Coordinates of C-alpha atoms in Angstrom, one line a residue:
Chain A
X1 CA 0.0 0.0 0.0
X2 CA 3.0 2.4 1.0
X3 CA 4.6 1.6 -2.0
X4 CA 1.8 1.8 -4.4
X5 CA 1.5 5.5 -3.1
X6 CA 5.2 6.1 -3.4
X7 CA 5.1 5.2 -7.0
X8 CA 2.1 7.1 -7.3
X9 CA 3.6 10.4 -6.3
X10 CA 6.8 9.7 -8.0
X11 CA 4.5 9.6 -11.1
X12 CA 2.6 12.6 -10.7
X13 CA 6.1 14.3 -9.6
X14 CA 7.4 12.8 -13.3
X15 CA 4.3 14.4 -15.2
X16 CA 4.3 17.8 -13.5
X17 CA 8.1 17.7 -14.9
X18 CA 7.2 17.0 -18.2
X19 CA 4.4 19.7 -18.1
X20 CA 7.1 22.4 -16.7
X21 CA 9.3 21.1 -19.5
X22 CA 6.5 21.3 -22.2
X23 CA 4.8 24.6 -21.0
X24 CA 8.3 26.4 -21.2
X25 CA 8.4 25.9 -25.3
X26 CA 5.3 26.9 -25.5
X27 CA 3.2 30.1 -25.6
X28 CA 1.5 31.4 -22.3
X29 CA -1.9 30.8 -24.3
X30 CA -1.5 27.8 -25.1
X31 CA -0.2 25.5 -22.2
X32 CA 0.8 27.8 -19.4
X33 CA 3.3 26.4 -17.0
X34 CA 2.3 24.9 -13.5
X35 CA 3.6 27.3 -11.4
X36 CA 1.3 30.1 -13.8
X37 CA -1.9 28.0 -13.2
X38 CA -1.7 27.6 -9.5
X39 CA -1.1 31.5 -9.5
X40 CA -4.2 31.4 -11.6
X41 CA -6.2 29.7 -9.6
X42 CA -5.3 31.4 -6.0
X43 CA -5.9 34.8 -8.0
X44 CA -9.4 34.0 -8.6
X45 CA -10.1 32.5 -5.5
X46 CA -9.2 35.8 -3.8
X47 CA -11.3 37.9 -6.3
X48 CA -14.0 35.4 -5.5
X49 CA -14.8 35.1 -8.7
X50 CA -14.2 31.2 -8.3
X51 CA -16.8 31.3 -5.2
X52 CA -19.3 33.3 -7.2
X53 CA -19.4 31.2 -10.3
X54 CA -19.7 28.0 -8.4
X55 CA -22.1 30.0 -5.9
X56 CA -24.7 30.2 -9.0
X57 CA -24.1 27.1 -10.3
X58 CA -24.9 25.6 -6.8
X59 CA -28.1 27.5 -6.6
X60 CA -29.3 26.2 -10.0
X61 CA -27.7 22.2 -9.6
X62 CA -29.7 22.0 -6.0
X63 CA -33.0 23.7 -7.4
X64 CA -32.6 21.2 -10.4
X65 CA -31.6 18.3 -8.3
X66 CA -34.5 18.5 -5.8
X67 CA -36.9 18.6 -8.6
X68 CA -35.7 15.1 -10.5
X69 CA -35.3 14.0 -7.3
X70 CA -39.3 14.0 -6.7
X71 CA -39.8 13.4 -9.8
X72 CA -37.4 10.9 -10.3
X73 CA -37.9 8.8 -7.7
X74 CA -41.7 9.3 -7.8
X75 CA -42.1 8.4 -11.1
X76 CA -39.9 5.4 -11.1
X77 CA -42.0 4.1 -8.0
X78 CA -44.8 4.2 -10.4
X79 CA -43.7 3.0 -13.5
X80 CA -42.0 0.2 -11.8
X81 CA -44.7 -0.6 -9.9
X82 CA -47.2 -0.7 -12.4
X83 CA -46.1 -2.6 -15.5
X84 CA -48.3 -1.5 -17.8
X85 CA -47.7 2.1 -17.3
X86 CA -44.0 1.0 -18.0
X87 CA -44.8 -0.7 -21.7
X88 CA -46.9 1.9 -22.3
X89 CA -44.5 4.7 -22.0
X90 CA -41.0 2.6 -22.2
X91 CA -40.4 3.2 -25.9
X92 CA -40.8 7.1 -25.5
X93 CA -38.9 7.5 -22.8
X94 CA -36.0 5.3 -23.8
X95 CA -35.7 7.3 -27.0
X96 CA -35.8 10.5 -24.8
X97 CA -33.2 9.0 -22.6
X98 CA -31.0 8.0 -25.9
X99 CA -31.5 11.3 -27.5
X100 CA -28.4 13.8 -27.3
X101 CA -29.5 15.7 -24.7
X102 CA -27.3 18.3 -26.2
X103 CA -30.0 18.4 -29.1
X104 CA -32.8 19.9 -26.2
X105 CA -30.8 23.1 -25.3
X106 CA -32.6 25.0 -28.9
X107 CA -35.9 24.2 -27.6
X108 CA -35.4 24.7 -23.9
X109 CA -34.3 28.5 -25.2
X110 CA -37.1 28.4 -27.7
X111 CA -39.4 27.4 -24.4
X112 CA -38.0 28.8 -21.6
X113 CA -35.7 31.9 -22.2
X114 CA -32.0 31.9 -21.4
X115 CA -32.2 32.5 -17.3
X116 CA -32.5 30.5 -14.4
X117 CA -35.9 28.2 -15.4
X118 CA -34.3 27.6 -18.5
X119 CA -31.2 26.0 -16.7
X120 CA -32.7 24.5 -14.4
X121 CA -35.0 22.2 -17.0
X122 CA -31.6 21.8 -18.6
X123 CA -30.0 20.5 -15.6
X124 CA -32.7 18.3 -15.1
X125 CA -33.0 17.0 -18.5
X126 CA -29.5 15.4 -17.7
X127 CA -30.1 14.6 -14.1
X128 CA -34.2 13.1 -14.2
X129 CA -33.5 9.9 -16.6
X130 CA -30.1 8.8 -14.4
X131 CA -32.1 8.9 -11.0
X132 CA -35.6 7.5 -12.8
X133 CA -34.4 4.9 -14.6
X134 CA -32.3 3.9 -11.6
X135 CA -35.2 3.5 -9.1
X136 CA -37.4 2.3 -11.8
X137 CA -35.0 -0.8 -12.4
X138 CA -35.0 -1.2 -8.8
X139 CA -38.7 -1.2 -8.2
X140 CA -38.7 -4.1 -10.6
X141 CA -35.5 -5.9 -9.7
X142 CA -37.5 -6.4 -5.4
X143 CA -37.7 -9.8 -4.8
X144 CA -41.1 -11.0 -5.6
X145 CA -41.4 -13.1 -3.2
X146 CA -41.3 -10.2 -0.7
X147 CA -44.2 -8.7 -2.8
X148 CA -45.9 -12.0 -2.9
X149 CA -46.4 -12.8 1.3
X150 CA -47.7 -9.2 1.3
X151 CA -49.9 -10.0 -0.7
X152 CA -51.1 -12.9 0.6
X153 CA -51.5 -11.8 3.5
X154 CA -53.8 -9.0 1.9
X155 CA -51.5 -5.6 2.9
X156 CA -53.3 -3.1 1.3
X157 CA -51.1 -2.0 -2.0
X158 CA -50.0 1.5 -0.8
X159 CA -48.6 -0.1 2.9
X160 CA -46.4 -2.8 0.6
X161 CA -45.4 0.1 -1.5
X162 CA -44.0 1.8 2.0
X163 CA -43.0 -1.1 4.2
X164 CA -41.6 -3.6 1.5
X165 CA -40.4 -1.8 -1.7
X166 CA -39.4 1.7 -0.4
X167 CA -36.6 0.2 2.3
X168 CA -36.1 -2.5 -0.5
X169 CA -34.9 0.2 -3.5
X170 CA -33.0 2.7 -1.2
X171 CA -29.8 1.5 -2.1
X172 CA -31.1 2.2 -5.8
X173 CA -32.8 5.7 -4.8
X174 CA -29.2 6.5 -3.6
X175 CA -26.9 5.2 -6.1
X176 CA -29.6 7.2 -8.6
X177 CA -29.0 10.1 -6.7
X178 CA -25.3 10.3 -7.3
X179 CA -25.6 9.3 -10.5
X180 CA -28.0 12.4 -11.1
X181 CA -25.7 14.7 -9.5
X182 CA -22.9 14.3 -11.5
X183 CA -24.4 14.4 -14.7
X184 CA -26.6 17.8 -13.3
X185 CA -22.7 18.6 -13.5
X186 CA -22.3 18.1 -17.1
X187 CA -26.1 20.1 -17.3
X188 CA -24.6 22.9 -15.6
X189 CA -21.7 23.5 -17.5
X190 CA -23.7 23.1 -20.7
X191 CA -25.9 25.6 -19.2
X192 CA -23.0 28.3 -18.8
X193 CA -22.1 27.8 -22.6
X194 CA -25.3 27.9 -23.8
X195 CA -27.8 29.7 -22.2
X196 CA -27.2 32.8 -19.9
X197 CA -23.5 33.0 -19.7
X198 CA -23.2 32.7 -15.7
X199 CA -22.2 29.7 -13.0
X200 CA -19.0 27.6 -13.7
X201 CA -19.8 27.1 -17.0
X202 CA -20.4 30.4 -18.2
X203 CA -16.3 31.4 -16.7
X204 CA -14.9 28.2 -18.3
X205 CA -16.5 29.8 -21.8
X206 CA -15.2 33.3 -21.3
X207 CA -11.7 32.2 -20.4
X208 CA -11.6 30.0 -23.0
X209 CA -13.1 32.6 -25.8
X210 CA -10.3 35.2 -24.0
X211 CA -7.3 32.7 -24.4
X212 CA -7.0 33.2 -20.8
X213 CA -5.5 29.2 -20.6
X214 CA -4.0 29.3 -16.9
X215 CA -7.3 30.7 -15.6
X216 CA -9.2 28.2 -17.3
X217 CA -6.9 25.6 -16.4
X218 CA -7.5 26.6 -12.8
X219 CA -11.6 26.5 -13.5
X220 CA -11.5 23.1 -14.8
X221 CA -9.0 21.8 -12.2
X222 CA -12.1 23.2 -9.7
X223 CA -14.5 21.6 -11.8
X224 CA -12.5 18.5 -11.2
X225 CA -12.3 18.6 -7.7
X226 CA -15.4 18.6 -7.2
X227 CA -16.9 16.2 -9.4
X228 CA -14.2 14.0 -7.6
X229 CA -15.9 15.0 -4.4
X230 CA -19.4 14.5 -5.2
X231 CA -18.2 11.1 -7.1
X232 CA -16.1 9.5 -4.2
X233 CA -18.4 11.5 -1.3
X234 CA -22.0 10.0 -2.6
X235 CA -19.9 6.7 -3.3
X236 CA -18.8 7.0 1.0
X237 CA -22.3 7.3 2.0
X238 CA -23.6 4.9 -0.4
X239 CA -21.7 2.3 1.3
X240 CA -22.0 3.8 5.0
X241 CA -26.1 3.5 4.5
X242 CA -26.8 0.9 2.7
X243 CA -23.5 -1.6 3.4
X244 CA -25.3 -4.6 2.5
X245 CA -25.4 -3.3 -1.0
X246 CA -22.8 -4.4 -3.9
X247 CA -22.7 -0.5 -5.6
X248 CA -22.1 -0.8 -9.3
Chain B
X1 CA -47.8 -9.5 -30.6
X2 CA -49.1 -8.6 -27.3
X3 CA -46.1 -7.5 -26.1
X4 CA -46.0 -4.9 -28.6
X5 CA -49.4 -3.7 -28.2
X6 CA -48.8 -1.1 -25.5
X7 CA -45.7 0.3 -26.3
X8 CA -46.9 0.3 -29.9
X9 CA -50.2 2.4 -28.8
X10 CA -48.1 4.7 -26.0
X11 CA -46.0 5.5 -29.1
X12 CA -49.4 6.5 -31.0
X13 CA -51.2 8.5 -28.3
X14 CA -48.2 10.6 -28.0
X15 CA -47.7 11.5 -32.0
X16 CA -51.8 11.8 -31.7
X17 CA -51.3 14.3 -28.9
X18 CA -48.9 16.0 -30.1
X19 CA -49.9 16.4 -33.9
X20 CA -53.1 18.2 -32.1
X21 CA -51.1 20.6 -29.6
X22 CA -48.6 21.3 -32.6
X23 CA -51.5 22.3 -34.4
X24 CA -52.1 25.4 -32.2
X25 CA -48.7 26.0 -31.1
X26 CA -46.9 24.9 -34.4
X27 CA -43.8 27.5 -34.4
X28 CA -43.2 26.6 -30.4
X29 CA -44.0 22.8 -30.3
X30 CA -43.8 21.4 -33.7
X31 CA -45.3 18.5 -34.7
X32 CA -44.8 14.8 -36.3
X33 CA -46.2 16.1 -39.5
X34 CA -43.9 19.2 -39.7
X35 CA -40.7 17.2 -38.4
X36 CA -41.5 14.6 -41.3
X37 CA -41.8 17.6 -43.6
X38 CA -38.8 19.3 -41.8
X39 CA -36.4 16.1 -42.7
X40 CA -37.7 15.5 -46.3
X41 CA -36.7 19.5 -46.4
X42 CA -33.3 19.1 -45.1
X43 CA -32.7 15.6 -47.5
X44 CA -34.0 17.7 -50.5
X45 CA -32.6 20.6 -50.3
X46 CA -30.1 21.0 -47.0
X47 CA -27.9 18.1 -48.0
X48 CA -28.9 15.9 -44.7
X49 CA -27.7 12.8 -46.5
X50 CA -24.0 14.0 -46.9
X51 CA -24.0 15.6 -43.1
X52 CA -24.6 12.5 -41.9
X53 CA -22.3 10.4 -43.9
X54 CA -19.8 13.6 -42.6
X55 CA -20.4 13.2 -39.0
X56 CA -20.4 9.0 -39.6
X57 CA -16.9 9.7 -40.8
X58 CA -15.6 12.0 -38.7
X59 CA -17.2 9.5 -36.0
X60 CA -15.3 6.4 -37.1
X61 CA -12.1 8.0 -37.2
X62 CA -12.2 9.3 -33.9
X63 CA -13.8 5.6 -32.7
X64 CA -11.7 3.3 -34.1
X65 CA -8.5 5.7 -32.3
X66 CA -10.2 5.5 -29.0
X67 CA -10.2 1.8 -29.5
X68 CA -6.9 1.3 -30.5
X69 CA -5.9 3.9 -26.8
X70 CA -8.3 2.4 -25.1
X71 CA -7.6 -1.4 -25.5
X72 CA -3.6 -0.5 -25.2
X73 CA -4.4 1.2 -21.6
X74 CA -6.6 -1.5 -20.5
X75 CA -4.4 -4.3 -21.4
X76 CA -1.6 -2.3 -19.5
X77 CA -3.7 -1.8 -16.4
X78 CA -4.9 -5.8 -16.7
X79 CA -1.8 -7.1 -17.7
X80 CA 1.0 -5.1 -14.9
X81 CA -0.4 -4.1 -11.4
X82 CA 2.0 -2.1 -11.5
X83 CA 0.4 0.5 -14.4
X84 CA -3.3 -0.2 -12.8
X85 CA -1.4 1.4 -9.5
X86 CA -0.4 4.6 -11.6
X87 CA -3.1 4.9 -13.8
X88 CA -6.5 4.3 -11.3
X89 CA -6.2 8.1 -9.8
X90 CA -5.9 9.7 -13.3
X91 CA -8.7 7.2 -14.9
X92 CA -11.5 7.8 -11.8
X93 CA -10.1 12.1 -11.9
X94 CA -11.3 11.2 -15.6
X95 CA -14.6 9.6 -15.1
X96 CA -15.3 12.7 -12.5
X97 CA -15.0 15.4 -14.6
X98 CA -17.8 16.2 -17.3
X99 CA -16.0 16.1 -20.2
X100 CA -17.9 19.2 -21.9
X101 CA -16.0 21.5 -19.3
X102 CA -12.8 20.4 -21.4
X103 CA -14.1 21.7 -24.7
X104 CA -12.5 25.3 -24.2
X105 CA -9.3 23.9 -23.4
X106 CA -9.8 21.8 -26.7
X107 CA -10.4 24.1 -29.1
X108 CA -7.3 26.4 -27.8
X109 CA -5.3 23.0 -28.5
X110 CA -7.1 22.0 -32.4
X111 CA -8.9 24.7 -33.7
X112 CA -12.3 24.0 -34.7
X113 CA -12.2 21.7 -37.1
X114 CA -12.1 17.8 -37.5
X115 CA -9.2 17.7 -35.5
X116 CA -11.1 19.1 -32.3
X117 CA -13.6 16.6 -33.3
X118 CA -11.7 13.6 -33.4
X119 CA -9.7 14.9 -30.0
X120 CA -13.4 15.5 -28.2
X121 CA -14.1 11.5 -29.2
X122 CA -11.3 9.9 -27.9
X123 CA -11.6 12.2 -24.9
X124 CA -15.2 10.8 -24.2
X125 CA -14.8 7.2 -25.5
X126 CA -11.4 5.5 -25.3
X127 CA -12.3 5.5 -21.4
X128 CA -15.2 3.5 -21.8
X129 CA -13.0 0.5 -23.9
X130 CA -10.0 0.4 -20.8
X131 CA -12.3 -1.0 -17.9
X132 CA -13.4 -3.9 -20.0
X133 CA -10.5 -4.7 -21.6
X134 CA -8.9 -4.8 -18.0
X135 CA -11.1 -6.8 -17.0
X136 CA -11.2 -9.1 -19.8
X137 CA -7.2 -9.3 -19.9
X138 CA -6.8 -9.9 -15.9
X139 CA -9.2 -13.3 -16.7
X140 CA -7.4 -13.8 -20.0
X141 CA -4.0 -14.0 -17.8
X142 CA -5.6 -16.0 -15.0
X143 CA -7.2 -18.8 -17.1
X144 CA -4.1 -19.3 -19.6
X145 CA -1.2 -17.9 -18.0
X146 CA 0.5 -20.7 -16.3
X147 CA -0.4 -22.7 -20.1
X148 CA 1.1 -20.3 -22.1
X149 CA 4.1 -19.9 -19.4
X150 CA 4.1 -24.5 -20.0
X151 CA 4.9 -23.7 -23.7
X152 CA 7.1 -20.9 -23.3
X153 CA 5.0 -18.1 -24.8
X154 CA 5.9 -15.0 -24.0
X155 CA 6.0 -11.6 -25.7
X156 CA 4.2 -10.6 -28.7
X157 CA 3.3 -14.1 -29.1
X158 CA 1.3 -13.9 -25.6
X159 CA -0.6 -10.6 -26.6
X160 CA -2.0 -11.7 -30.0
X161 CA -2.4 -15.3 -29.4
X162 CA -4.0 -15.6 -26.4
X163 CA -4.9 -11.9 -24.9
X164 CA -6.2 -10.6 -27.6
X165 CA -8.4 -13.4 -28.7
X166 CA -9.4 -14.5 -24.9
X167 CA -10.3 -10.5 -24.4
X168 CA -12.4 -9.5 -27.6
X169 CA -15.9 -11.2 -25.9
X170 CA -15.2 -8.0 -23.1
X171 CA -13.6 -5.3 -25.9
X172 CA -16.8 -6.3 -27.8
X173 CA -19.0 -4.8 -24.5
X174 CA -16.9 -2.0 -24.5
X175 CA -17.2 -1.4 -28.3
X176 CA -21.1 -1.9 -27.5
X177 CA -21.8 0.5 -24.9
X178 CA -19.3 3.3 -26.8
X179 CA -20.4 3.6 -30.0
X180 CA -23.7 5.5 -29.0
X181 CA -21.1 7.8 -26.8
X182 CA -19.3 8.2 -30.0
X183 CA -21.8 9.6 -31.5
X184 CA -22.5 12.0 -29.1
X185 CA -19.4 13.1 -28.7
X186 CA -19.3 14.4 -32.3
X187 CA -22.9 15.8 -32.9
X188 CA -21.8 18.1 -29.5
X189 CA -18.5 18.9 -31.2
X190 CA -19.8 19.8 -34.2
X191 CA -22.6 21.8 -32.3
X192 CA -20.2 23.7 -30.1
X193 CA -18.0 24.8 -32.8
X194 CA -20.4 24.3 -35.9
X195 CA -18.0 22.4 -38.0
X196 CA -19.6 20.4 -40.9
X197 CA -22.4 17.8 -40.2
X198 CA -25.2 17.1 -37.9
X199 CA -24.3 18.8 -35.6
X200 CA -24.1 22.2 -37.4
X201 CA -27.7 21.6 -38.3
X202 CA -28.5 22.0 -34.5
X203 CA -26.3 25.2 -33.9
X204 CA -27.9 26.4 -37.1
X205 CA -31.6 25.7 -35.5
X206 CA -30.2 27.3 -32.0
X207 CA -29.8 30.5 -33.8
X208 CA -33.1 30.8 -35.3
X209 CA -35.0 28.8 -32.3
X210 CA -36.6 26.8 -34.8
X211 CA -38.1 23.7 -33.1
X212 CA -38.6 22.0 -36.4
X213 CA -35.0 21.8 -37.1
X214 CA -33.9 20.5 -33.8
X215 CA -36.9 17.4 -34.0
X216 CA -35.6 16.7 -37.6
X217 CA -31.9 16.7 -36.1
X218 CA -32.7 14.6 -33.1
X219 CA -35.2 11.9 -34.6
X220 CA -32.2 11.4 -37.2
X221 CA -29.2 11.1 -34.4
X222 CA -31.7 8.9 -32.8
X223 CA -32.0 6.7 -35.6
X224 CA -28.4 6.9 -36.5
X225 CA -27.2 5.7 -33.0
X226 CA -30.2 3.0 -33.0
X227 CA -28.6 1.3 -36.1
X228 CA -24.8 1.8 -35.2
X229 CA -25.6 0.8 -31.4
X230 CA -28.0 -2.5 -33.4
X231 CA -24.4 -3.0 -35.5
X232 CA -22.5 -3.4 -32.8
X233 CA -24.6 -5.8 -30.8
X234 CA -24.5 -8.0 -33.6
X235 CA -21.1 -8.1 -33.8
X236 CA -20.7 -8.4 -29.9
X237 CA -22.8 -11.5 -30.2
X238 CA -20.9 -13.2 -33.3
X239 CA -18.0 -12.3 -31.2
X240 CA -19.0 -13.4 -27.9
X241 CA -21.1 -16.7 -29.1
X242 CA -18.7 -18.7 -28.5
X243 CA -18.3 -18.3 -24.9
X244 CA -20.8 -20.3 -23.0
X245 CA -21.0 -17.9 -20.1
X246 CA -22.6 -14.4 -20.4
X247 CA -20.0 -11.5 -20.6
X248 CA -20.2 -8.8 -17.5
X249 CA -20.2 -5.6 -18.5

């Protein structure tokens, strides 16, 4: 284990070499040097413009997130549950779910605008399917026999629905949830290039568009962080409340 | 037949439903009618065929490289612990991130043309062909190892004799679940920057919010990455048929 960490600091010690070597026979523009990104990135943290973008872009994820997550869960409850809702509805959905969501953002401007509703659909658009399908496949994946001694011993549907399938698909509900989250990442970011330049998204596009490559080095390296947080953090309490559970 | 029946008639109410509301709200909601007339436009007179077979190209390329990466890194990481201990912290930083972020940074480093394009595909893709290729090389070396070690194979020998062959049922899941990324990956390149093919059509409908377009553009990646994704499950099964065990994924 002590060794495995050894050579995996000796490695990343190797490549920050290589990218001090590299940077230093190139423009500024194009591959800054190290030492000019982490400069970068403490220079925005203290004019907070790091806090602010990632501020909005909080605001809208959680807004966004809440909302799939009711209507995620809820509606994968229900489709699960009942079958025939499920084939009636499966093909329309899947092809939704297959579509590029990319291919959406025209007609959420076209529908709602370029501010904050308009972002938050789009974050859900990403986030919704992950956290549905999840609990929908769970619903259906509950041991039947568990289903069948409630029902023969004549629980009324909506108690089975509470006591036997909702402690049965947490495990699903949660790994959905992460799942949602970080693509809601991917919708936010979108968000900030497409719609109302603001949030995370919109300062990766205006660095970028400015050439200003050790600032947006020092964005994405944020952005990084902490989809590597949410990632291995939701992962963490996946397994801390539901350790019975094999995650995928 | 029955099996089709509900699906089939979910599939009709909503084209019903939505030919009626498109009636009122046409410009805002579209409608089947108007898509149908919106792609026979775009085939006729906006060149849909040769956009596709553009982005189809542009989308091999870029495929068949993050193949070729991909299958070398997962054969590294399955093959030497040693590369799966140097690798894992860069791969799961990797899987983290949302690869859209990167597009900036891309088109500082290629432009905006087909060589953005290609970098954006390997970017997204190649990743998704190194975990099953590990995973298919690590049982590869388990099962025949000590067999191959018997007859003294070793080297090159070892990687397309036996690897390769014993791993292809587990690059064929990989190419499966991929291809459809592939795809993706392109029609958003071509979107952000609006070089030539699908894509463009959907930067092109952006600008002039027109809701036609973007159902012509996405009922046709739709269909596109239904046949490519059908393609490759064929070939995943001629591939994997003769293994008598299902392949994880």
């Amino acid at each position: 284990m002590v060794r495995d960490w050894l050579v995996r600091i000796a490695t990343f010690c190797a490549l920050l070499l290589v990218w001090q070597l590299v940077a230093q026979q190139m423009s500024a523009a194009i591959l800054p040097t190290p030492q000019r990104t982490v400069n970068a990135l403490i220079a925005l943290i203290e004019r907070g413009e790091l806090q602010t973008a990632w501020g909005q872009s909080a605001v809208q994820v959680a807004v966004a997130m809440v909302l799939s997550a009711l209507l995620g869960v809820g509606l994968g409850v229900l489709f699960g549950w009942y079958r025939k809702l499920d084939q009636l509805f499966s093909p329309l959905f899947g092809s939704l779910f297959l579509m590029p969501r990319v291919a959406l953002i025209p007609l959420i401007a076209l529908w709602f605008g370029l501010q904050d509703v308009a972002k938050v659909m789009l974050i859900m658009a990403f986030s919704f399917f992950e956290i549905f399908f999840t609990v929908r496949n769970g619903v259906k994946s509950v041991e039947s026999e568990y289903v069948d001694v409630a029902r023969a011993y004549c629980v009324p549907q909506g108690r089975t629905l509470r006591t036997v399938v909702m402690p049965a698909i947490r495990p699903y509900i949660i790994t959905g949830l992460r799942l949602g989250l970080v693509y809601a990442l991917v919708g936010v970011v979108l968000a900030g290039f497409f719609l109302e330049a603001n949030g995370i998204g919109g300062m990766i596009y205006d660095l970028g568009s400015n050439f200003r490559t050790a600032e947006l080095m020092a964005a994405l390296f944020s952005v990084m962080v902490v989809g590597l947080a949410v990632n291995l953090g939701l992962r963490q309490l996946e397994t801390r409340l539901t350790p019975w559970q094999v995650s995928r | 037949m029955n099996k089709y029946l509900l699906p089939a008639s979910g599939v009709a109410g909503f084209l019903i439903i939505w030919q009626i509301v498109g009636a009122f709200q046409g410009d805002f909601l579209s409608s089947p009618t108007r898509m149908v007339g919106e792609i026979v436009y775009l085939t006729t007179e906006g060149g849909l065929i040769g956009l596709v077979l553009i982005t189809l190209g542009t989308m091999l390329i870029g495929w068949v490289l993050s193949i070729v990466i991909g299958v070398f890194v997962g054969f590294l990481i399955g093959r030497y612990r040693i590369m799966s201990v140097i690798l894992e912290p860069y791969l799961i930083a990797k899987y983290s991130v949302p690869i859209i972020a990167l597009v900036p940074l891309l088109v500082i480093w290629f432009g905006i043309e087909e060589g953005f394009l290609i970098a954006t595909i390997i970017i997204a893709t190649a990743i998704m062909l190194v975990f099953p290729t590990a995973a298919g090389t690590k049982e590869t070396v388990r099962t025949y190892d000590q067999v191959a070690r018997a007859y003294s194979i070793s080297g090159w020998h070892f990687f397309i004799k036996i690897l390769l062959p014993g791993s292809l049922p587990f690059i064929a899941t990989g190419l499966r679940i991929s291809v459809q990324r592939a795809l993706m990956a392109v029609i958003v390149g071509e979107f952000l920057v609006g070089y030539n093919g699908l894509g463009t059509l959907l930067k092109d409908a952006r600008i002039r919010l027109d809701a036609d377009e973007v159902f012509a553009v996405a009922f046709i990646a739709l269909l596109v990455g239904a046949v490519l994704t059908g393609a490759v499950g064929y070939l995943d099964r001629r591939l994997s048929s003769w293994r008598p065990v299902a392949v994880t994924s």
